Coordinates of N, CA, C and O in Angstrom, one line a residue:
X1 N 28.8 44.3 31.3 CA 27.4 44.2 31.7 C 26.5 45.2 31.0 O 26.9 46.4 30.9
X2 N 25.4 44.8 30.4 CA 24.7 45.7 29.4 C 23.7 46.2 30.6 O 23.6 45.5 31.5
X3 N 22.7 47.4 30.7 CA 22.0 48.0 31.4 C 20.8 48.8 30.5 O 20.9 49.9 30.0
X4 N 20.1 48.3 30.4 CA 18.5 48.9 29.8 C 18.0 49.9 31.0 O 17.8 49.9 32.2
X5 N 17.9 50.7 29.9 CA 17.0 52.2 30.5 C 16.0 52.3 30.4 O 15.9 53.4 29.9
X6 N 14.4 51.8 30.4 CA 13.1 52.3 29.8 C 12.8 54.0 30.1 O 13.3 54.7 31.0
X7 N 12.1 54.3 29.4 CA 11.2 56.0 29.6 C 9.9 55.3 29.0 O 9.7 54.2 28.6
X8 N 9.0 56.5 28.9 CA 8.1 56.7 28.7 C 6.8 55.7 29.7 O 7.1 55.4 30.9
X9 N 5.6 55.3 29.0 CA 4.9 54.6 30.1 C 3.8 56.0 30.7 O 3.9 57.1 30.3
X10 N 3.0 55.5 31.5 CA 2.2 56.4 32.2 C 1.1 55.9 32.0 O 1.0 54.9 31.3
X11 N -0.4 56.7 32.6 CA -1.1 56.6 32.4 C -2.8 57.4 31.0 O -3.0 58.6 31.1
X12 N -3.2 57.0 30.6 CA -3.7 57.7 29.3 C -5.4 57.0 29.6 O -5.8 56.2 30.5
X13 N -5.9 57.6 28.6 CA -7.4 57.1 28.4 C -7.5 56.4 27.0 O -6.8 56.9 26.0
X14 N -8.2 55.3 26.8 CA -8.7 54.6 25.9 C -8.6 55.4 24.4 O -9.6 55.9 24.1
X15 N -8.0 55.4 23.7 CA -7.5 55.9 22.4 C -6.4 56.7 22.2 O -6.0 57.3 21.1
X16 N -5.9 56.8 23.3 CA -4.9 57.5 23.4 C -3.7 57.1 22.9 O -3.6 56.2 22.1
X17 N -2.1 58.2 23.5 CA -1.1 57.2 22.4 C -0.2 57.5 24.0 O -0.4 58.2 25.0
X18 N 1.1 56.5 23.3 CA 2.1 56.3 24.6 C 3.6 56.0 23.4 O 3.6 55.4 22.4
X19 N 4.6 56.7 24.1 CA 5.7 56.1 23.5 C 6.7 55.7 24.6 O 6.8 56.4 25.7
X20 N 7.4 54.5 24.2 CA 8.4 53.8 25.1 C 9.7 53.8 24.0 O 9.9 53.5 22.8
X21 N 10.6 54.2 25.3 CA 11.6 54.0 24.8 C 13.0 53.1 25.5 O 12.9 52.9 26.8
X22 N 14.0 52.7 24.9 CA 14.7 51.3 25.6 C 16.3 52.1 25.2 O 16.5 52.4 24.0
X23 N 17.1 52.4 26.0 CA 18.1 52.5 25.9 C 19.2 51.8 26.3 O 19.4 51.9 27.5
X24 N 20.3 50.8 25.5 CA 21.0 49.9 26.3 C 22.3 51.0 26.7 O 22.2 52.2 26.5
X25 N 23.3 50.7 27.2 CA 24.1 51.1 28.0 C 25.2 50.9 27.3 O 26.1 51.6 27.5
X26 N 25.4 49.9 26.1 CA 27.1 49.9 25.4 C 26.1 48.7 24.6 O 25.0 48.3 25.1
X27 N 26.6 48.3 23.5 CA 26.1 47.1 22.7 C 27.9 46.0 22.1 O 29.0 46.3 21.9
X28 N 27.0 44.7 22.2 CA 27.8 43.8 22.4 C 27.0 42.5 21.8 O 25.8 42.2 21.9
X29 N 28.0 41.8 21.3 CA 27.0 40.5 20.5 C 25.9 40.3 21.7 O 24.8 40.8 21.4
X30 N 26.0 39.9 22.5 CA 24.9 39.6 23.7 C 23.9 40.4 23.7 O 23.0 39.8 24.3
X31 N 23.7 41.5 23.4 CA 22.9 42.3 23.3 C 22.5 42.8 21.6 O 22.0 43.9 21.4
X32 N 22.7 41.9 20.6 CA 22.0 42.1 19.1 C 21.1 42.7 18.7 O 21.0 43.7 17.9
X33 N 20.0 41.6 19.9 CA 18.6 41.9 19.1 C 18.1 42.8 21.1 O 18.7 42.8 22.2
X34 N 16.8 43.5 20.6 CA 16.5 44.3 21.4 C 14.7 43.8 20.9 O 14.3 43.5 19.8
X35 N 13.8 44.0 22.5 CA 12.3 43.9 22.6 C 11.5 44.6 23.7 O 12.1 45.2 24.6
X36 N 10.5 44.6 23.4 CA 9.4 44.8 24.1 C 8.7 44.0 24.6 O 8.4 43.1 23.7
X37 N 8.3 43.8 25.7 CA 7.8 42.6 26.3 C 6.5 43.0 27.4 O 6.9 43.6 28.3
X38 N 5.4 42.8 27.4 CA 4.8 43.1 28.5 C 3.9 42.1 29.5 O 3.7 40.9 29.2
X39 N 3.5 42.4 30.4 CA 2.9 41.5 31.9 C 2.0 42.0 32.6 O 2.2 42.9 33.4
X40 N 0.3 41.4 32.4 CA -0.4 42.0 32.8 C -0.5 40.8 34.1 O -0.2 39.6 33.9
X41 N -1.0 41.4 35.5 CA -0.7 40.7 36.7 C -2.0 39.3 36.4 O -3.2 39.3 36.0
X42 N -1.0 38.3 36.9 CA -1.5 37.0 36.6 C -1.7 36.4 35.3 O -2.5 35.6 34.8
X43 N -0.5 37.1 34.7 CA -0.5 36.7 33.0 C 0.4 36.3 32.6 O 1.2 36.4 33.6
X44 N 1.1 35.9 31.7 CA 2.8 35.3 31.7 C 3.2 36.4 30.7 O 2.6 37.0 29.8
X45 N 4.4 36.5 31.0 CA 5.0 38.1 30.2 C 5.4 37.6 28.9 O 6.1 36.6 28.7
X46 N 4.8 38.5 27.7 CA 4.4 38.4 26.4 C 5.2 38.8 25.7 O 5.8 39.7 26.3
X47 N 5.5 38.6 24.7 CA 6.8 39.6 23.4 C 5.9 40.5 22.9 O 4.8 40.2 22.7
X48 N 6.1 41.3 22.8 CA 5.5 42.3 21.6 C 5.9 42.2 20.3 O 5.1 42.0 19.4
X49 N 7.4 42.5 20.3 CA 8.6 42.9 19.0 C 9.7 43.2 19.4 O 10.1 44.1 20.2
X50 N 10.3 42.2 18.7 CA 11.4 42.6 18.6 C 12.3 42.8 17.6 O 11.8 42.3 16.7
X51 N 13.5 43.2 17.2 CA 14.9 44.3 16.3 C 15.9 44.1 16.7 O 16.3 44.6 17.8
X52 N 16.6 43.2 15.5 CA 17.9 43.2 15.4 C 18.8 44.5 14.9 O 18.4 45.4 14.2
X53 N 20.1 44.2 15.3 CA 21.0 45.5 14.1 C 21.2 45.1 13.2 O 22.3 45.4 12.7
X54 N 20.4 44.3 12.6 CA 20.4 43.7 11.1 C 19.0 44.6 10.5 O 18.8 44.6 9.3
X55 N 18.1 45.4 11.6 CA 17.2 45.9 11.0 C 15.5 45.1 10.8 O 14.4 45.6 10.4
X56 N 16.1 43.6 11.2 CA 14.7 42.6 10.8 C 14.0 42.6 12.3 O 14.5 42.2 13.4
X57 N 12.8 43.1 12.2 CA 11.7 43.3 12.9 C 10.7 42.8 12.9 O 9.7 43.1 12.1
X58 N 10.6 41.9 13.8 CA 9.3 40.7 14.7 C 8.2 41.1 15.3 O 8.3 41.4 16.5
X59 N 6.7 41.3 14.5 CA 6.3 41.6 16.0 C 5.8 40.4 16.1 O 5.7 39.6 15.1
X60 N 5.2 39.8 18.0 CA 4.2 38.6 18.0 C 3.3 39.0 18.8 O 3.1 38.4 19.9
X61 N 2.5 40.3 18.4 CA 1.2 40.2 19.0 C 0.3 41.3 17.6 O 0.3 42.5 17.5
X62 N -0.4 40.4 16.7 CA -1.2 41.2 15.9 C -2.1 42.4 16.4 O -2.3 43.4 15.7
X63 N -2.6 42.4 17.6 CA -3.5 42.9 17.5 C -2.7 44.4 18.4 O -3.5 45.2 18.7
X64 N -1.9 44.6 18.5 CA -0.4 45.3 18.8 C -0.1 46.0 17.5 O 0.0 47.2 17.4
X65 N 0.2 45.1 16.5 CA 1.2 45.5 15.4 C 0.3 46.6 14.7 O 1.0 47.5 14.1
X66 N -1.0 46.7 14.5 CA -2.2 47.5 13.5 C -2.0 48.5 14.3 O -2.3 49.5 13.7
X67 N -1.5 49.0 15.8 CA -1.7 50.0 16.3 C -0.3 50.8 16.7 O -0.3 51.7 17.5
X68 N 0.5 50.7 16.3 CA 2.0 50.4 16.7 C 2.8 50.6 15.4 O 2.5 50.2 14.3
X69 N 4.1 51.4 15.9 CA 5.3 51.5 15.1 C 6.1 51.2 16.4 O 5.8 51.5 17.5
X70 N 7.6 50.5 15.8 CA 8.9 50.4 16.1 C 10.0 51.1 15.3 O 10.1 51.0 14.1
X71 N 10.9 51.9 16.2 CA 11.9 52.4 15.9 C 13.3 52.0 16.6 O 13.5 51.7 17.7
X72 N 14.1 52.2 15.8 CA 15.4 52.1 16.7 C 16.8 52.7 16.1 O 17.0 52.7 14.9
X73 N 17.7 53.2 17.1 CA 18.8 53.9 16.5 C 19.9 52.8 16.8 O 20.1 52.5 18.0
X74 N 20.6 52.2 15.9 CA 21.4 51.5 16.2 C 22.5 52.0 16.9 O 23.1 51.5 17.9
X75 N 22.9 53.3 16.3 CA 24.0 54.3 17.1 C 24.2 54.5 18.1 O 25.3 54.6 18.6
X76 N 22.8 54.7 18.8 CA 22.6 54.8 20.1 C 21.8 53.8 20.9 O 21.3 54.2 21.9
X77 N 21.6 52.5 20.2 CA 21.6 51.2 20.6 C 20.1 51.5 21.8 O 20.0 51.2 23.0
X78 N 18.9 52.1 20.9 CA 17.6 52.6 21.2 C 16.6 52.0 20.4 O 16.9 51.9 19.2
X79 N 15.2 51.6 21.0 CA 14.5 50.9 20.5 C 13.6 51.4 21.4 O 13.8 51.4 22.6
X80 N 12.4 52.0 20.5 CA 11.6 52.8 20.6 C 10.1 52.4 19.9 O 9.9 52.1 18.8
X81 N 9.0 52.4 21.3 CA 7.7 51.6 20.4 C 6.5 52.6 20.5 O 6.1 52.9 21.6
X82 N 6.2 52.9 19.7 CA 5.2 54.3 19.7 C 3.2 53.2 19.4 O 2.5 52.9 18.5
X83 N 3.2 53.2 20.7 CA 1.4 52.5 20.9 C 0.4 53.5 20.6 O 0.6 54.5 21.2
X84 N -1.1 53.3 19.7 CA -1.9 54.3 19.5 C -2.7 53.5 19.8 O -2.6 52.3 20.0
X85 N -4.2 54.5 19.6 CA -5.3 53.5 19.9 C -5.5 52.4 20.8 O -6.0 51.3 20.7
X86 N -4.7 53.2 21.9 CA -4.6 52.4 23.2 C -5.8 51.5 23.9 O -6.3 52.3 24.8
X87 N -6.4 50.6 24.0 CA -7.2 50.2 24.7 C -6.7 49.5 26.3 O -5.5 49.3 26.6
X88 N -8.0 49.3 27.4 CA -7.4 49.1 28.5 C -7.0 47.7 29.0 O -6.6 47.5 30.1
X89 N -7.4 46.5 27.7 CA -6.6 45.3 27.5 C -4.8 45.7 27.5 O -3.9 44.8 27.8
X90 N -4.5 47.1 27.2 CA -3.2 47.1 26.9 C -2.3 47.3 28.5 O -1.1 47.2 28.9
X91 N -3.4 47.5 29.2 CA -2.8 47.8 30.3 C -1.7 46.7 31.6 O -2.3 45.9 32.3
X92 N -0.7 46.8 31.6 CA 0.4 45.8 31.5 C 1.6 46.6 32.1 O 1.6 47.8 32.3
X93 N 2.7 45.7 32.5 CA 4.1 46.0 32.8 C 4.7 46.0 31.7 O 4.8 45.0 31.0
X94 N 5.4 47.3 31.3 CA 6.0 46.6 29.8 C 7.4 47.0 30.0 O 7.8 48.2 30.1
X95 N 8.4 45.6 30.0 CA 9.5 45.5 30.0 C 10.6 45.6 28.2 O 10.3 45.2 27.1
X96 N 11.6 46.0 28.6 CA 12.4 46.0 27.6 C 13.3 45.1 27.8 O 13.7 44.9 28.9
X97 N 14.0 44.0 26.4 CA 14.9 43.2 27.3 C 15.9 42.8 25.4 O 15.7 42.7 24.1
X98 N 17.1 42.5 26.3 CA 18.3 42.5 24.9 C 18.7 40.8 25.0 O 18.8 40.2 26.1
X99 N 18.8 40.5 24.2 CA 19.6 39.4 24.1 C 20.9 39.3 23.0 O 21.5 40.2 22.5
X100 N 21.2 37.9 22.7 CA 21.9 37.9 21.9 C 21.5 37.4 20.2 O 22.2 37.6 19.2
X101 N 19.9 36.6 20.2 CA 19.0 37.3 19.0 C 17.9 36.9 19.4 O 17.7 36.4 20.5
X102 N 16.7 37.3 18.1 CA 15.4 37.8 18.8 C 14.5 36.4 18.6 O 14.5 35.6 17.7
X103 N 13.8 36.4 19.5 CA 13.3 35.2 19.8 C 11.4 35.6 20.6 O 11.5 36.6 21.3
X104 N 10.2 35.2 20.5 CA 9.8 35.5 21.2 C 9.2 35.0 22.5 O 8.3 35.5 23.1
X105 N 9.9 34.0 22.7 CA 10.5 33.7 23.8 C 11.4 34.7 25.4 O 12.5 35.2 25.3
X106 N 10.8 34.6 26.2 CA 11.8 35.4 27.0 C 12.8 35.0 27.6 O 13.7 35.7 27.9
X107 N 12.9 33.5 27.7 CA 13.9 32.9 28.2 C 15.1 33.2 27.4 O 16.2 33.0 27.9
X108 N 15.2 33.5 26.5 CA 16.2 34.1 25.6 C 17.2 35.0 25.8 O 18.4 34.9 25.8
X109 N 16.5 36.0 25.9 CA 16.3 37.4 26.6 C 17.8 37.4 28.0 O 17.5 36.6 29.0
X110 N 19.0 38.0 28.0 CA 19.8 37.9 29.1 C 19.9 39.3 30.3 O 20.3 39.3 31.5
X111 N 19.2 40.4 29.1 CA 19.0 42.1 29.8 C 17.9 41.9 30.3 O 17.5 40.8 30.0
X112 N 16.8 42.8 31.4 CA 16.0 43.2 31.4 C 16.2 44.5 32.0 O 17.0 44.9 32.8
X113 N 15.0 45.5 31.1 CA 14.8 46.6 32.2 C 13.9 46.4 33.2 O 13.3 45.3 33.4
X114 N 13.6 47.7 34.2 CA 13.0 47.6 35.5 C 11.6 47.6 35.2 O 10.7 47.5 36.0
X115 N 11.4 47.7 33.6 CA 10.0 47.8 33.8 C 9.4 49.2 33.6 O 9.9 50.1 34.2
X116 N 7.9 49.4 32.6 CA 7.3 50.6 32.9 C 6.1 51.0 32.7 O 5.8 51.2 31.5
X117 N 5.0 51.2 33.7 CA 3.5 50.8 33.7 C 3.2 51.3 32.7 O 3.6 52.4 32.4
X118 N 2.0 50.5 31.8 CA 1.1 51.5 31.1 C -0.2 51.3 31.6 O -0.7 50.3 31.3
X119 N -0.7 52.0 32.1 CA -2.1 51.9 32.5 C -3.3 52.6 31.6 O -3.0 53.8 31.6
X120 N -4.6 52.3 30.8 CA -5.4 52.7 30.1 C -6.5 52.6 31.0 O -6.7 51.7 31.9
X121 N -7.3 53.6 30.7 CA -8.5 53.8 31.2 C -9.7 53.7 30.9 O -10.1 54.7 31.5
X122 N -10.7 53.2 30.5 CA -12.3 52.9 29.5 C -11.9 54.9 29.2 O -12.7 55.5 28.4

């Protein structure tokens, strides 16, 4: 059983920066590709990006990608999204989730973490 860790999250003011990070628990074909995903209440939960251990990196939200780097350590099976220029559209549940490849689709998706607020402020 694979187990996602999120950190980071909190709350910031409008231009601000936030970093998230996703740690899985052991890696296993089922868990390949690794994402970010977020859920603003009464909204259907979104892909951001996601990274294979092949290295190939998806994002599907442009207006995300101009503000935003992805990182990840394959070694330690971490996937890491560093958000700037935060606005309070960004404000959301933002989940981490592994599958077995990347899709942006969630139904794909077989891990999830618990989740971790970002809240932005005008």
């Amino acid at each position: 059983q694979v187990q996602l860790r999120e950190s980071g999250g909190g709350s910031v003011q409008a231009g601000g920066s936030l970093r998230l990070s996703c740690s899985a628990s052991t890696y296993t074909y089922s868990n390949d590709c690794m994402a970010w995903f977020r859920q603003s209440p009464g909204k259907e939960r979104q892909g951001i990006v996601s990274a294979n251990t092949g290295g190939v990196v998806v994002w599907y939200i442009d207006s995300v990608r101009g503000r935003a780097t992805v990182s990840q350590d394959i070694d330690k099976n971490t996937l890491t999204l560093q958000m700037n220029s935060l606005k309070p559209e960004d404000t959301a549940m933002y989940y981490c989730a592994a599958g077995p490849y990347c899709r942006e689709q969630s139904d794909v998706y077989k891990y999830w973490g618990q989740g971790t607020q970002v809240t932005v402020s005008p």
